[in-house]
Amino acid sequence: MTIAEMLTQSGILTVLGMCVVFAFLVILIGCMNVLRVVVHALKLDKEEPKAQTPVAAAAPAVDEKAIVAAIATALHEKN
């Protein structure tokens, strides 16, 4: 097998591999579009409203004295 034949075969194999990947991507995009249409038709894309929680209830309790003590300790250690 000559170098020219090997280069021809490698070029064909490269183009064939790129075509396979491109075809897979086209099929994947098509499936995603079909799935989008099905989800929209079945009205599964609507999020239900969540119950509003007060900000104070969502945030964890903070011990401000402990924070001040930690900052003071860090400043004392630095000096």
Short mmCIF file of C-alpha atoms in Angstrom, two decimals:
data_model
loop_
_atom_site.label_atom_id
_atom_site.label_comp_id
_atom_site.label_asym_id
_atom_site.label_seq_id
_atom_site.Cartn_x
_atom_site.Cartn_y
_atom_site.Cartn_z
CA MET A 1 0.00 0.00 0.00
CA THR A 2 1.50 3.30 -1.04
CA ILE A 3 1.50 6.55 0.90
CA ALA A 4 -0.99 8.09 -1.53
CA GLU A 5 -3.43 5.20 -1.00
CA MET A 6 -3.10 5.47 2.78
CA LEU A 7 -3.69 9.24 2.65
CA THR A 8 -6.76 8.67 0.47
CA GLN A 9 -8.15 6.08 2.88
CA SER A 10 -7.45 8.28 5.90
CA GLY A 11 -9.17 11.22 4.20
CA ILE A 12 -12.22 9.09 3.41
CA LEU A 13 -12.31 7.75 6.97
CA THR A 14 -12.05 11.28 8.38
CA VAL A 15 -14.90 12.56 6.21
CA LEU A 16 -17.00 9.51 7.06
CA GLY A 17 -16.43 10.02 10.79
CA MET A 18 -17.36 13.70 10.53
CA CYS A 19 -20.54 12.77 8.65
CA VAL A 20 -21.51 10.26 11.35
CA VAL A 21 -21.04 12.86 14.09
CA PHE A 22 -22.96 15.48 12.11
CA ALA A 23 -25.81 13.03 11.47
CA PHE A 24 -25.96 12.16 15.18
CA LEU A 25 -26.11 15.85 16.10
CA VAL A 26 -28.94 16.44 13.61
CA ILE A 27 -30.87 13.48 15.05
CA LEU A 28 -30.23 14.72 18.60
CA ILE A 29 -31.49 18.22 17.75
CA GLY A 30 -34.56 16.73 16.08
CA CYS A 31 -35.33 14.59 19.14
CA MET A 32 -34.94 17.57 21.45
CA ASN A 33 -37.36 19.61 19.32
CA VAL A 34 -39.90 16.77 19.32
CA LEU A 35 -39.54 16.47 23.09
CA ARG A 36 -40.08 20.25 23.45
CA VAL A 37 -43.28 20.04 21.40
CA VAL A 38 -44.57 17.04 23.38
CA VAL A 39 -43.83 18.68 26.74
CA HIS A 40 -45.51 21.89 25.61
CA ALA A 41 -48.55 19.99 24.27
CA LEU A 42 -48.97 18.09 27.54
CA LYS A 43 -48.51 21.35 29.48
CA LEU A 44 -45.68 19.88 31.53
CA ASP A 45 -43.56 23.00 31.12
CA LYS A 46 -45.53 25.12 33.55
CA GLU A 47 -44.06 25.48 37.02
CA GLU A 48 -46.46 25.57 39.90
CA PRO A 49 -46.16 28.64 42.11
CA LYS A 50 -44.20 27.97 45.25
CA ALA A 51 -45.36 29.13 48.65
CA GLN A 52 -43.66 32.36 49.62
CA THR A 53 -41.67 32.07 52.81
CA PRO A 54 -40.63 35.08 54.82
CA VAL A 55 -36.97 36.00 54.46
CA ALA A 56 -36.38 35.73 58.20
CA ALA A 57 -37.73 32.18 58.23
CA ALA A 58 -35.56 31.13 55.29
CA ALA A 59 -32.33 32.55 56.73
CA PRO A 60 -30.61 30.59 59.49
CA ALA A 61 -30.41 32.15 62.95
CA VAL A 62 -27.25 34.20 63.36
CA ASP A 63 -25.47 34.72 66.66
CA GLU A 64 -24.16 38.26 66.23
CA LYS A 65 -22.13 38.15 69.44
CA ALA A 66 -20.23 35.12 68.19
CA ILE A 67 -19.46 36.90 64.90
CA VAL A 68 -18.20 40.00 66.72
CA ALA A 69 -16.08 37.81 69.01
CA ALA A 70 -14.58 35.97 66.02
CA ILE A 71 -13.72 39.24 64.27
CA ALA A 72 -12.20 40.68 67.43
CA THR A 73 -10.13 37.53 67.92
CA ALA A 74 -8.92 37.62 64.34
CA LEU A 75 -7.92 41.28 64.67
CA HIS A 76 -6.17 40.59 67.99
CA GLU A 77 -4.26 37.65 66.42
CA LYS A 78 -3.16 39.82 63.49
CA ASN A 79 -1.56 42.47 65.70
#
